[in-house]
Structure formats: C-alpha cells, structure tokens
XYZ file of N, CA and C in Angstrom:
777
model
N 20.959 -18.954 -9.873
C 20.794 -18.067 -8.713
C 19.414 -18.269 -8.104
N 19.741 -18.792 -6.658
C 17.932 -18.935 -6.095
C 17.551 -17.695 -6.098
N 15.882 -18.057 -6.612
C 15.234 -16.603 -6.309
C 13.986 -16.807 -4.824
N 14.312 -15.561 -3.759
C 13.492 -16.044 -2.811
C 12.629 -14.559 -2.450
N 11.442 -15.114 -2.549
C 10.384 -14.121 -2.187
C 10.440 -13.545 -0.881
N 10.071 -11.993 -0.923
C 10.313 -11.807 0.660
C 8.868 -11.261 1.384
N 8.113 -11.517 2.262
C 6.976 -10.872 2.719
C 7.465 -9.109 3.470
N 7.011 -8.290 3.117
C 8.019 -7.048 3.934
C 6.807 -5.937 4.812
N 7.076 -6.219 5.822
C 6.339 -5.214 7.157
C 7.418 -4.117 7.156
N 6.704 -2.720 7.141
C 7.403 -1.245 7.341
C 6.436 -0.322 7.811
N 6.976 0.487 8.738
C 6.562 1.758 8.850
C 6.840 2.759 8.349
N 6.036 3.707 7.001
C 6.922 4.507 6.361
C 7.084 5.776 6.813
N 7.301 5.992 8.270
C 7.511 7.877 8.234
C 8.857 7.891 8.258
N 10.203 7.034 8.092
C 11.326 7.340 8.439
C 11.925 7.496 6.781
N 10.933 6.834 6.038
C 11.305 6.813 4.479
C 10.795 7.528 3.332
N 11.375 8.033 2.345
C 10.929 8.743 1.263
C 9.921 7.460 0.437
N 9.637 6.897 0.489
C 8.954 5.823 0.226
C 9.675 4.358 -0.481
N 8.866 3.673 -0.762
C 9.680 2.198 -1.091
C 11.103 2.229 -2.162
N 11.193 3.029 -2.683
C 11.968 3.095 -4.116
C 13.206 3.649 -3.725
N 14.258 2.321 -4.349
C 15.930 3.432 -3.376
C 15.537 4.818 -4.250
N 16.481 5.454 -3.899
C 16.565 7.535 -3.889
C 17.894 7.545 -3.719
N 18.661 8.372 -4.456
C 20.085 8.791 -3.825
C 20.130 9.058 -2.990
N 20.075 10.100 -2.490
C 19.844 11.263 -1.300
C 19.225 10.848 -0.110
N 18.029 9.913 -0.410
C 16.859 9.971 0.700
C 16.995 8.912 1.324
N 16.316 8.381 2.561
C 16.438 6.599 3.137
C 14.705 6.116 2.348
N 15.309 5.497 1.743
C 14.152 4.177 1.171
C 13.981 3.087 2.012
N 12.703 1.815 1.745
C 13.168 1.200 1.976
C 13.468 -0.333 1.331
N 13.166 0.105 -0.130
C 14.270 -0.697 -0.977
C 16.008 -0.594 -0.683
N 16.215 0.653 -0.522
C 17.668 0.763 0.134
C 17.913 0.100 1.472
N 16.908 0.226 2.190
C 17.220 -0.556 3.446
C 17.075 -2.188 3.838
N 16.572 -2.605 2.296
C 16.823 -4.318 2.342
C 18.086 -4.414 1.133
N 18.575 -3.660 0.851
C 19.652 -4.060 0.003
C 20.753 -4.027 0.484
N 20.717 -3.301 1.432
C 21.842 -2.494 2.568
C 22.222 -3.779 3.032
N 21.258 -4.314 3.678
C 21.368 -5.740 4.811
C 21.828 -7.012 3.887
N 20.857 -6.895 2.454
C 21.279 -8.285 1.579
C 22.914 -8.142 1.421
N 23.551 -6.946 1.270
C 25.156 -6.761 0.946
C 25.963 -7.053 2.005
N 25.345 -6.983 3.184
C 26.270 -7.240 4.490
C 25.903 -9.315 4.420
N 25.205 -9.837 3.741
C 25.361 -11.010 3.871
C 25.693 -11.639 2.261
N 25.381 -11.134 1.404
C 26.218 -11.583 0.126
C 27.341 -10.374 -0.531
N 28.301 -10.002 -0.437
C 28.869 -8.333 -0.877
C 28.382 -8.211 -2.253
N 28.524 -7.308 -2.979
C 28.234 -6.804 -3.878
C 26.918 -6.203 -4.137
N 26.216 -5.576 -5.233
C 25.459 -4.637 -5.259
C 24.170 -5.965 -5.191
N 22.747 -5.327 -5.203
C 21.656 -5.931 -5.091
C 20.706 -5.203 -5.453
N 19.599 -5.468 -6.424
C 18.501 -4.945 -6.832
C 16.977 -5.782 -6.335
N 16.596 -5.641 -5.869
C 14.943 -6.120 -5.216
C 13.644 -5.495 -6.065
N 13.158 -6.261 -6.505
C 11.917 -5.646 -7.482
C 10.384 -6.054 -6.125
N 9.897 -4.999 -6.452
C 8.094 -5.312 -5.357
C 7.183 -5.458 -5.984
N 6.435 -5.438 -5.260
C 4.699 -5.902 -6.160
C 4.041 -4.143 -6.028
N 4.488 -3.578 -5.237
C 4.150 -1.902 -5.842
C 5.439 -0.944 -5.051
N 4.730 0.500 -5.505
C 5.924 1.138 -4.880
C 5.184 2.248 -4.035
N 4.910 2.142 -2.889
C 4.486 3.001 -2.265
C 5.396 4.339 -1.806
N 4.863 5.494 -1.918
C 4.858 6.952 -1.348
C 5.510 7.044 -0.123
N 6.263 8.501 -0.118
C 6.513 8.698 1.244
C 5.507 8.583 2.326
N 6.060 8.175 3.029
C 4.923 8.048 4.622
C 4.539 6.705 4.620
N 4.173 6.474 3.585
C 2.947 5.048 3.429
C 3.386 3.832 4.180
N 2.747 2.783 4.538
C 3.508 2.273 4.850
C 3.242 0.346 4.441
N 3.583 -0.561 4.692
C 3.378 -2.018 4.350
C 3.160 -2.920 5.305
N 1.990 -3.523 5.058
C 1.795 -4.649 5.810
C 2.095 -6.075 5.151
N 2.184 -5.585 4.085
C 1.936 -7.431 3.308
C 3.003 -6.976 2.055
N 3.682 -6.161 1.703
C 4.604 -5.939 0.513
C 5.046 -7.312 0.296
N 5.672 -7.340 -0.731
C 6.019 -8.532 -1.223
C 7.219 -7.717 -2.410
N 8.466 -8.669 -2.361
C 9.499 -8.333 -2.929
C 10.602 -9.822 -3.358
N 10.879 -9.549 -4.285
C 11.757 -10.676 -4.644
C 13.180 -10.721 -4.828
N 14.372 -11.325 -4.544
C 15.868 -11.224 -4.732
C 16.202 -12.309 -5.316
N 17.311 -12.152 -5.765
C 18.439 -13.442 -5.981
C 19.709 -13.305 -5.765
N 19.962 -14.673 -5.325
C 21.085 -14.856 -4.845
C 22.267 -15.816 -5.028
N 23.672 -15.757 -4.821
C 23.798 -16.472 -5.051
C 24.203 -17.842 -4.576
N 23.885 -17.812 -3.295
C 24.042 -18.686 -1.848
C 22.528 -19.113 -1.890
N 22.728 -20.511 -2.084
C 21.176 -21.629 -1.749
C 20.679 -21.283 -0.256
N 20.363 -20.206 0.150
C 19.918 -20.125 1.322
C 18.309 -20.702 2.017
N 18.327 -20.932 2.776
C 17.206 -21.562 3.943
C 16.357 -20.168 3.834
N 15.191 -19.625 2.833
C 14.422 -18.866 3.429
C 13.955 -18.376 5.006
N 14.152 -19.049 5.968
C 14.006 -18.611 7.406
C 14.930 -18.294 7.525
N 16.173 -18.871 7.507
C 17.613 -18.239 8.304
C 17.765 -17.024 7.302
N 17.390 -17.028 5.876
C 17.651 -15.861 5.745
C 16.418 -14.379 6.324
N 15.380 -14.773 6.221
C 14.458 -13.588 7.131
C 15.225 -13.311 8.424
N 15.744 -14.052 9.073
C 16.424 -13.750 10.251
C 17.557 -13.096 10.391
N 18.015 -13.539 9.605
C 19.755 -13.005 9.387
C 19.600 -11.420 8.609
N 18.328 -11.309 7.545
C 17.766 -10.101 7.655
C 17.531 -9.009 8.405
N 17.024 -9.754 8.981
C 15.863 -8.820 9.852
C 17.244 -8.005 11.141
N 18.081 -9.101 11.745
C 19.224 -8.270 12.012
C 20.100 -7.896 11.537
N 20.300 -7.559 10.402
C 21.052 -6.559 9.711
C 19.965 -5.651 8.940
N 18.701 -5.481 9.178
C 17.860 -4.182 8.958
C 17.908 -3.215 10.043
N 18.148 -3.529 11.510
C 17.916 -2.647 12.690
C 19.215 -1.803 12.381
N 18.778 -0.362 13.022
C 16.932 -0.166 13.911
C 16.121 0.095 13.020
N 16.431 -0.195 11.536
C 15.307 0.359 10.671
C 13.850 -0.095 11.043
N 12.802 0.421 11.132
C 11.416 -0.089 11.394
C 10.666 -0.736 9.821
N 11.758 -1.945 9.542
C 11.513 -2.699 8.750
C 11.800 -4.189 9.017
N 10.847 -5.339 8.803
C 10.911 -6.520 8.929
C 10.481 -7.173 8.048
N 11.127 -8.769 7.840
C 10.927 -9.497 6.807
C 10.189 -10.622 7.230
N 8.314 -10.507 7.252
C 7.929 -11.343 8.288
C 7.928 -12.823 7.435
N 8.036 -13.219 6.649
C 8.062 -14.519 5.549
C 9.598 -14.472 4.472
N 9.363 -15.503 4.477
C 10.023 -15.740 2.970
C 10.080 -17.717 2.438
N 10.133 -17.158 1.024
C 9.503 -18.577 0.275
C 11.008 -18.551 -0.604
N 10.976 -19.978 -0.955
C 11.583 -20.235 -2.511
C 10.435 -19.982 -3.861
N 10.734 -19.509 -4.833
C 9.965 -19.828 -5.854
C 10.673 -19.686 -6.997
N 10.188 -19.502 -8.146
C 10.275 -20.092 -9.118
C 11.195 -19.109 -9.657
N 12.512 -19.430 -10.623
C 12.967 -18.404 -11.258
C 12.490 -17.473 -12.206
N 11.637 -17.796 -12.879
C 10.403 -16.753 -13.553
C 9.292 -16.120 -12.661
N 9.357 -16.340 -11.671
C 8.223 -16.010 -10.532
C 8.947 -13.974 -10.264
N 7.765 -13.323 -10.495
C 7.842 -11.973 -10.257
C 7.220 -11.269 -9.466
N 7.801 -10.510 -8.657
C 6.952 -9.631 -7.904
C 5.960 -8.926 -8.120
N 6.170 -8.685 -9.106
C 4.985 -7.528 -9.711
C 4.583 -8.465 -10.951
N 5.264 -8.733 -11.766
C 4.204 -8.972 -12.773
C 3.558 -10.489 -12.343
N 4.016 -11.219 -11.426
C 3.177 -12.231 -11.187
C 1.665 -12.210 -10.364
N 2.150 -10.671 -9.684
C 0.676 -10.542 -8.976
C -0.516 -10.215 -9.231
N -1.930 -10.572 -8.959
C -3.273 -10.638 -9.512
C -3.632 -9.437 -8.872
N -3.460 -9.257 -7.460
C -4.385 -8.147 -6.889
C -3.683 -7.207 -5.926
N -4.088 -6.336 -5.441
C -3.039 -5.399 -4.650
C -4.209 -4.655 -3.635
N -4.385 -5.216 -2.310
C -5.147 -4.816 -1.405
C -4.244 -3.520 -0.580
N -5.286 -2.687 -0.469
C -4.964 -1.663 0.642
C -5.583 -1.248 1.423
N -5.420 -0.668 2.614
C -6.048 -0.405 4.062
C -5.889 1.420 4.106
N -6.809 1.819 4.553
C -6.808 3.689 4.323
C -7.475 3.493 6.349
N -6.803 4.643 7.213
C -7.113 4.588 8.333
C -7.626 6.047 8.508
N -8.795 6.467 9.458
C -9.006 7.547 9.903
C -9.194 7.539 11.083
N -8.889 8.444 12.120
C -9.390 8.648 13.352
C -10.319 9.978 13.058
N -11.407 9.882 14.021
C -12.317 10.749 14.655
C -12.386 11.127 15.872
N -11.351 12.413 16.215
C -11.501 12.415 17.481
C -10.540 13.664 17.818
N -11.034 14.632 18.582
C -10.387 16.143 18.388
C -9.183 16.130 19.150
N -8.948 15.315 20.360
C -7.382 15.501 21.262
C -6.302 14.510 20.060
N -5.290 15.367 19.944
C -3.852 14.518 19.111
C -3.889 13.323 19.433
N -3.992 12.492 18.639
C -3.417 11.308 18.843
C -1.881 10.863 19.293
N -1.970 10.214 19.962
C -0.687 9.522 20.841
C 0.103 8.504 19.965
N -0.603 7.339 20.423
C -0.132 5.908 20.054
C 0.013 6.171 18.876
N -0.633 6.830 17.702
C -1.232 5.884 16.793
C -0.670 7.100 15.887
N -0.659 8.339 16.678
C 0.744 8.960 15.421
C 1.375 8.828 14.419
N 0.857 8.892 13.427
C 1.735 8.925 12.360
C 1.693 7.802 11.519
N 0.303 7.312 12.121
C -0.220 5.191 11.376
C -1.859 5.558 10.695
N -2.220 7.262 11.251
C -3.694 6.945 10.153
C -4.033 8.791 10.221
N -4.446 8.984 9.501
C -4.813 10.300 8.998
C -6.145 10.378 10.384
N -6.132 11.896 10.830
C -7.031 12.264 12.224
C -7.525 13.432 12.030
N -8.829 13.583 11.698
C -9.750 14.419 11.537
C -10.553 14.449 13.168
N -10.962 15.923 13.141
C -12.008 16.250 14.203
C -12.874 16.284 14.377
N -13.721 15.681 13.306
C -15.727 15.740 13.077
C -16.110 13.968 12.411
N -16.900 14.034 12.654
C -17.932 12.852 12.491
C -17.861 12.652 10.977
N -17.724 11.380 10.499
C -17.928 11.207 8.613
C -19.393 9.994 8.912
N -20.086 10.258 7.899
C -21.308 9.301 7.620
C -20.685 8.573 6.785
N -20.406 7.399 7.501
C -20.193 6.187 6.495
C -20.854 5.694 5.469
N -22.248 5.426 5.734
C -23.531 4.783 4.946
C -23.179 5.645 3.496
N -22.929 7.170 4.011
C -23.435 8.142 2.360
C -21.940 8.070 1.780
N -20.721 7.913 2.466
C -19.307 7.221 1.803
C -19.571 6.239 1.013
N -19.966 5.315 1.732
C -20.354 3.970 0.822
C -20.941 3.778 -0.343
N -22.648 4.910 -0.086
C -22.983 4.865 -1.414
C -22.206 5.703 -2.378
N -21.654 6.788 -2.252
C -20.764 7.044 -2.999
C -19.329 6.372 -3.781
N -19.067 5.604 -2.678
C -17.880 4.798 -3.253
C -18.195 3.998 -4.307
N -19.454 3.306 -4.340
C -20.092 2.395 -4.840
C -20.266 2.931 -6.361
N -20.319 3.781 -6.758
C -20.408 4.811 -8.116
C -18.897 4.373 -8.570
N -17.642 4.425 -7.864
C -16.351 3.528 -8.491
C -15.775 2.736 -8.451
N -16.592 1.492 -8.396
C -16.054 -0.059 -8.439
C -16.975 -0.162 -10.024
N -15.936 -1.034 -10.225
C -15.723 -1.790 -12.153
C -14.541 -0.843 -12.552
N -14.897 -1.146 -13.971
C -14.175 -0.814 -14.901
C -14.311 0.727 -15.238
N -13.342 1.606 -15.016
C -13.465 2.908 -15.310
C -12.473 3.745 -15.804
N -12.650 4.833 -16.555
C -11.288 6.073 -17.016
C -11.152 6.752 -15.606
N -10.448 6.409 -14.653
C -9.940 7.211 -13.443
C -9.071 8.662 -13.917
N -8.714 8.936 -14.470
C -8.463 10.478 -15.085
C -8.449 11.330 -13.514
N -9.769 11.621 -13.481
C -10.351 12.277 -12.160
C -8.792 12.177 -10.465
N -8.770 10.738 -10.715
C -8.175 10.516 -9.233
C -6.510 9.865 -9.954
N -6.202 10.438 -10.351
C -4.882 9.928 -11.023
C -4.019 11.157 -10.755
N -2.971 10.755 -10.306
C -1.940 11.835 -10.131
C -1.679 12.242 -11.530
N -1.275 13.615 -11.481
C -0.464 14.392 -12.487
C 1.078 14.155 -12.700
N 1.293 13.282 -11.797
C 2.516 12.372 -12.705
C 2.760 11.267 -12.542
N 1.623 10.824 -12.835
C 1.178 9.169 -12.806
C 1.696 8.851 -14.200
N 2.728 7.967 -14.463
C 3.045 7.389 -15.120
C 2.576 5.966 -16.306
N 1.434 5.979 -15.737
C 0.375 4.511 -16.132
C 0.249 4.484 -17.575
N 0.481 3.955 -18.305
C 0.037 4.213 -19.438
C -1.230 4.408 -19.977
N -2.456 3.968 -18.946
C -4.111 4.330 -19.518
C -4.499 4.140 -17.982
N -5.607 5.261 -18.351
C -5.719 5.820 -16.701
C -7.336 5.227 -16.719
N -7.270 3.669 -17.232
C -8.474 3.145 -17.296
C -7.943 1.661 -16.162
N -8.763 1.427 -14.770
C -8.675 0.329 -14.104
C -10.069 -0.385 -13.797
N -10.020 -1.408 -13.060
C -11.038 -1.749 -13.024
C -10.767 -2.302 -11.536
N -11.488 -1.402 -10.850
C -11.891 -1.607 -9.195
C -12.819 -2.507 -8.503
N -12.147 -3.630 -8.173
C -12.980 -4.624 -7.250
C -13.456 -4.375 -6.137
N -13.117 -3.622 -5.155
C -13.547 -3.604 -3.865
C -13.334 -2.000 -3.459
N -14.224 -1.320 -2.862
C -13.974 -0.180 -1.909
C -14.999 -0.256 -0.814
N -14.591 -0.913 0.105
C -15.334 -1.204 1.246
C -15.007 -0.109 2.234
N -16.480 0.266 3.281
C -15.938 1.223 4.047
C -16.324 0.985 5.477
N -16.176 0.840 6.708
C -16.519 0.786 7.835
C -16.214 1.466 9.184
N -16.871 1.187 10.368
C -16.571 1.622 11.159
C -16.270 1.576 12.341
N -14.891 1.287 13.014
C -14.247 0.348 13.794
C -13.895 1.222 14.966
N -14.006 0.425 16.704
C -13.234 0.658 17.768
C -11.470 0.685 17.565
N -11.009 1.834 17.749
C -9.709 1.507 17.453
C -9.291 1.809 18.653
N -7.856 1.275 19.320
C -7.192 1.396 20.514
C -7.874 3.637 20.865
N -7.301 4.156 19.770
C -7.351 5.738 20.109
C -8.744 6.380 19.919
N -9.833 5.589 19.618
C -10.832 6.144 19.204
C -11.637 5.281 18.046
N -12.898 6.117 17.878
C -13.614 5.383 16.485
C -12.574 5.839 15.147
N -12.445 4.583 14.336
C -11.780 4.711 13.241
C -12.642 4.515 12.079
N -12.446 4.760 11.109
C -12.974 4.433 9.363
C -12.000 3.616 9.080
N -12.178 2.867 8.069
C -11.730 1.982 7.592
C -11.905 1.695 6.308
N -10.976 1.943 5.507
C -11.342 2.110 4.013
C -10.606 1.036 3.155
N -10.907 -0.217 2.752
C -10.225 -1.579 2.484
C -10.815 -1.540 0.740
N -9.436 -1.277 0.183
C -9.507 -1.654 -1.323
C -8.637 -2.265 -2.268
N -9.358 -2.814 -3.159
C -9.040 -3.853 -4.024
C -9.099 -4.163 -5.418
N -7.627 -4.263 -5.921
C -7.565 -4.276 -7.314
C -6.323 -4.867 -7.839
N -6.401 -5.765 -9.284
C -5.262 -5.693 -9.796
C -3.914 -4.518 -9.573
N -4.443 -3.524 -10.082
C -3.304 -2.388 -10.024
C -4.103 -1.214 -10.049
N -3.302 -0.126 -9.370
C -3.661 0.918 -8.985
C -2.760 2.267 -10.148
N -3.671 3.137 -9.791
C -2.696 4.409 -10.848
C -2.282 5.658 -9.328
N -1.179 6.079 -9.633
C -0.300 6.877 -9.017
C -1.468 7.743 -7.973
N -1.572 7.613 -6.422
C -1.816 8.279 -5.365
C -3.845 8.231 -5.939
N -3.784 7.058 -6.562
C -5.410 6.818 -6.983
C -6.325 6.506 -5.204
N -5.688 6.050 -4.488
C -6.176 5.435 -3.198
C -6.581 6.793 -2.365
N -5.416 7.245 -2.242
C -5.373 8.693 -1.454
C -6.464 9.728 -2.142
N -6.354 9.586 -3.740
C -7.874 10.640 -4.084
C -8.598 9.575 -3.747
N -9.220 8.753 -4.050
C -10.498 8.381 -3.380
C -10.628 8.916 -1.906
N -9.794 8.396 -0.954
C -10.247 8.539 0.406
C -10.543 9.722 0.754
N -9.718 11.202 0.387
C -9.850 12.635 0.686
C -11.051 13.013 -0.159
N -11.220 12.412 -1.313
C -12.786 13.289 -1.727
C -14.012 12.050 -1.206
N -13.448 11.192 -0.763
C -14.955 10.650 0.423
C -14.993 10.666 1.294
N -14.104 11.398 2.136
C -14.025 12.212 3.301
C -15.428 13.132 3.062
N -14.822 13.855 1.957
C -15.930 14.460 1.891
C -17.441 14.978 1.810
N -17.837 13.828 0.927
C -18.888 13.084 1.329
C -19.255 13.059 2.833
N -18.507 12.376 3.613
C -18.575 11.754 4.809
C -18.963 12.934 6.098
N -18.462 13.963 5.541
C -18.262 15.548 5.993
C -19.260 16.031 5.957
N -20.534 15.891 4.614
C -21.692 16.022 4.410
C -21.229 17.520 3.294
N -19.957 17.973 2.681
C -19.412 19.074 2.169
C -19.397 18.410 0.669
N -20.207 17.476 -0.166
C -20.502 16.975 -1.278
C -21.702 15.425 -1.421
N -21.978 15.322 -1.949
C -23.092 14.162 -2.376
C -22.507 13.168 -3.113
N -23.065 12.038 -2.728
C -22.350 10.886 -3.233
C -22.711 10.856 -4.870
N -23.621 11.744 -5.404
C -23.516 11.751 -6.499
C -22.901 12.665 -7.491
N -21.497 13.934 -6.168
C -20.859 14.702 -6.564
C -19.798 13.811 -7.571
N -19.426 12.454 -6.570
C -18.442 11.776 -6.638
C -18.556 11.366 -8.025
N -19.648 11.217 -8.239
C -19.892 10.188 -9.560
C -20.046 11.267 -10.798
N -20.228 12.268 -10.459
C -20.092 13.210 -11.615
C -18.625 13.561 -11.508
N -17.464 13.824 -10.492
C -16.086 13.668 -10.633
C -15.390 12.902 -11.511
N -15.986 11.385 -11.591
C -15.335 10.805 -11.859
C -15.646 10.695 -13.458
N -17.393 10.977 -13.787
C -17.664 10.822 -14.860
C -16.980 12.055 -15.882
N -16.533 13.047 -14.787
C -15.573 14.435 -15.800
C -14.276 14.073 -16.097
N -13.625 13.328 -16.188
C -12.046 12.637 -16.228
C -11.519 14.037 -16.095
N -11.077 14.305 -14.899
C -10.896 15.973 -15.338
C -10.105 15.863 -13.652
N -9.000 15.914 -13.684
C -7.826 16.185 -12.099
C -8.664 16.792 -11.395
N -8.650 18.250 -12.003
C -9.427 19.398 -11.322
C -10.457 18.943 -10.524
N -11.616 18.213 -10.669
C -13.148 17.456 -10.274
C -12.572 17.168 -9.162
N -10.963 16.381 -8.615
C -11.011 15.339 -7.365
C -11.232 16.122 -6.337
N -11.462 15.592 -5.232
C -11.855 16.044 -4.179
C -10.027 16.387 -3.394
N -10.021 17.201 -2.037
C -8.255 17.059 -1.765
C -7.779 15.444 -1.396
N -6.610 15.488 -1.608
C -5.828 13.849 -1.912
C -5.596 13.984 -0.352
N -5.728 12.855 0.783
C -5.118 12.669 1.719
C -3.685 12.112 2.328
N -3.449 12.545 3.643
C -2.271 12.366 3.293
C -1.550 10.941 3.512
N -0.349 10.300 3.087
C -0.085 8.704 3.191
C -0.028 8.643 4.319
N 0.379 9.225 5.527
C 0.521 7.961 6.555
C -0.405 7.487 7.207
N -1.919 7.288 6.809
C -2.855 6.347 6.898
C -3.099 5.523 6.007
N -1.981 5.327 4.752
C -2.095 4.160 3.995
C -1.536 2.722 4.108
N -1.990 2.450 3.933
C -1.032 0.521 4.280
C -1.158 -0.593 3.274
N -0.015 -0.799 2.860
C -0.245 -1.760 1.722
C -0.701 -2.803 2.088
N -1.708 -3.351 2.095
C -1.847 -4.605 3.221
C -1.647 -5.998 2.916
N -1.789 -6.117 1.121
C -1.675 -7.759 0.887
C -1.640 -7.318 -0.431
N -0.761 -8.692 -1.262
C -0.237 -8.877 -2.630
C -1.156 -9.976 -3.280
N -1.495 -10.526 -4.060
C -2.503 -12.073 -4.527
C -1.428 -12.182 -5.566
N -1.404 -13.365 -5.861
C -0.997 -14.498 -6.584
C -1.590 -15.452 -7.046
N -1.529 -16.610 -8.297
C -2.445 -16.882 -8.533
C -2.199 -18.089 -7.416
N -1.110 -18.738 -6.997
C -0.669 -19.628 -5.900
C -0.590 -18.838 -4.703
N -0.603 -19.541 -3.325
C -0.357 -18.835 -2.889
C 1.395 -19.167 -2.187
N 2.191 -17.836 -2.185
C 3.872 -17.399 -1.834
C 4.327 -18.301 -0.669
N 3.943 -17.417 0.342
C 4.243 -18.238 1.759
C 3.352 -19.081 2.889
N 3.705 -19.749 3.442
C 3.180 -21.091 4.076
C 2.135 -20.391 4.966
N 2.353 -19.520 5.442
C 0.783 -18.799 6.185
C -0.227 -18.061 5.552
N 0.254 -17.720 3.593
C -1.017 -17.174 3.236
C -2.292 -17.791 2.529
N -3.176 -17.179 3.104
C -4.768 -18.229 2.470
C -4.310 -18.389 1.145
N -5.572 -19.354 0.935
C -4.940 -20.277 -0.039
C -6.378 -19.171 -1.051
C-alpha cells in the first residue's frame, strides 16, 4: 500500500479541532470524507500534531495509505475537490517511505501565535489572531520569554488534561516581534520545538501578554515557571490566533520545503 504524505492548509473556526469527533466536524474527518469518495472504504490519517478547536494549520503534515499507486499531484487535486467548501486544502503531497511517520518521524513542530493591537473589531482578519485593545512591550515579552527556552519541567503551562507523559520539554525558540499587519500593528509570537505539551503555546502567549500589559515582570514569568504549579500560569489565550505553521524532518517531505 503506497504511503503518501500530505502537506494540509486549514482554517480552524468551522472545526472542533484536527481529531475526527463523532458528533463534531474535524478536520481529520474532513480528509477522510474526500479519501472515501476516491478509494471506498474506511480511512485513518495520522498528523504530526493535533491541534484544538479554532486553531488552525499552515504547514500540518499528515500521512495515508492507499491502495491505488497514485500520482501525489493528481491526488492533492482530486482532494482538494472533494474537500469543498470545507476551508481545507492539500497544498503538497510526496511519496515516502512505508515506515515514514507523521509524527514520530518529525524533529520539530513550529508555531505562529497572532495578536492585533487595535480597539475598532477587526474585519478581515476575524477569527485568524487573538485582538486586544492596549499596547504590549515587546522588548520586556522577550526578556521574559527568554527565562523559557531549554530544557524545562513545564508543569506551570501544561494543561490539566494534558496527556504527556513528563511535563519536562525542551524549548528551542520563542521569538517575539512586531509587525505591520493588513488590520493593524500585530505581535508575533514564532515557536519552536520538538514537541509541545497540551495548550503549552496558548499558556505561554496569555501570561506574556501579560508581561507585555506591564500587569507582571518578566521575572514573574520565571518564578511561574520555576513553581511547576497550573495555578502560577498566567490566563491561556484563546486558539484562533494559533497556527501550526511547519513540521521538520530529518529529510526534507515535499519538493518546495527548505532543505
């Protein structure tokens, strides 16, 4: 059975998040839906994570098999119209290896956190980044963030039904900036790691909001984190300013990603 990698772009406000659900629209359900209208029978798709309601994907990565030698392009295509109108697309797809895994083959798991600053509702951009009404100091975010990159007991920013088996990761990147966006000045919160523990992204960003707010010290953060203690986090923000943005491998999947 070929196994073919899929690159997956979504917007998640129409979905209970990536993971089929009985009841709910996923949108693991909504690429299995489409794989059955072109091979019948049932279909299971494994990802490189499983994002939250709202959240949404820029770079997901998911793997199938099948049992038709298909042309990775004709099948993204033949996809992609039998996903509509879902606001899901299959912007790549590769052959790889029959031991090749979505998740356990991947090294790193980048994500994108969005804020607007700016008191009239947002329009366009509705429902693509979390919108606050006051000014955040980036510089004193930063140094605060900077207190949780390496190796650490995240306890602090770990959901209460985070499933992880040790709520110890080790954080490569929490970069923070500050960008022209079509609706206004945005933040920009770009992070990076092997693997993440349950809604770990979302506590970071809502208790360095805070910070940013000038309503804690970047060395509140670091005593949070040094209390492994839920209680310490700052409030969790909400997903639909999250974006999964990119998967690593130790190769790289498809023909347009850096090498």
């Amino acid at each position: 059975m070929p196994r073919i990698a899929l690159k997956v772009e979504y917007h998640g406000k129409p979905f209970a998040g990536w993971q089929r659900q009985k009841d709910q629209p996923s949108v693991q359900g909504a690429i299995e839906a489409a794989l059955a209208k072109l091979e019948p029978g049932p279909h299971t798709i494994a990802a490189a994570g499983r994002t939250d309601t709202g959240v949404h994907g820029l770079g997901q990565v998911a793997h199938c098999d099948l049992r038709k030698d298909w042309d990775p392009f004709r099948l993204s295509e033949a996809l992609n119209f039998h996903l509509k109108p879902a606001p899901v697309a299959i912007v790549d797809a590769a052959r790889v290896a029959d031991d090749w895994h979505a998740r356990f083959s991947a090294i790193e798991r980048q994500y994108l956190f969005r804020i607007l600053m700016r008191r009239a509702p947002a329009t366009h951009d509705a429902g693509q980044l979390w919108q606050i009404n006051h000014h955040l100091d980036v510089e004193a975010m930063q140094t605060a963030a900077n207190h949780l990159l390496g190796k650490h007991d995240f306890t602090t920013f770990r959901s209460s039904i985070c499933q992880a088996a040790s709520p110890v990761k080790t954080l490569d990147e929490l970069r923070i900036e500050q960008v022209t966006g079509l609706s206004g000045p945005e933040v920009h919160f770009h992070v990076r790691a092997r693997s993440f523990l349950h809604n770990q992204v979302r506590s970071f960003v809502g208790t360095l909001e805070r910070v940013g707010a000038g309503s804690w010290s970047p060395d509140d953060v670091r005593d949070a984190l040094d209390a492994r203690d839920r209680a310490a986090c700052g409030p969790v923000c909400p997903g639909h300013g999250l974006y999964l943005a990119r998967v690593g491998y130790p190769e790289p999947v498809f023909a347009r990603d850096p090498g």
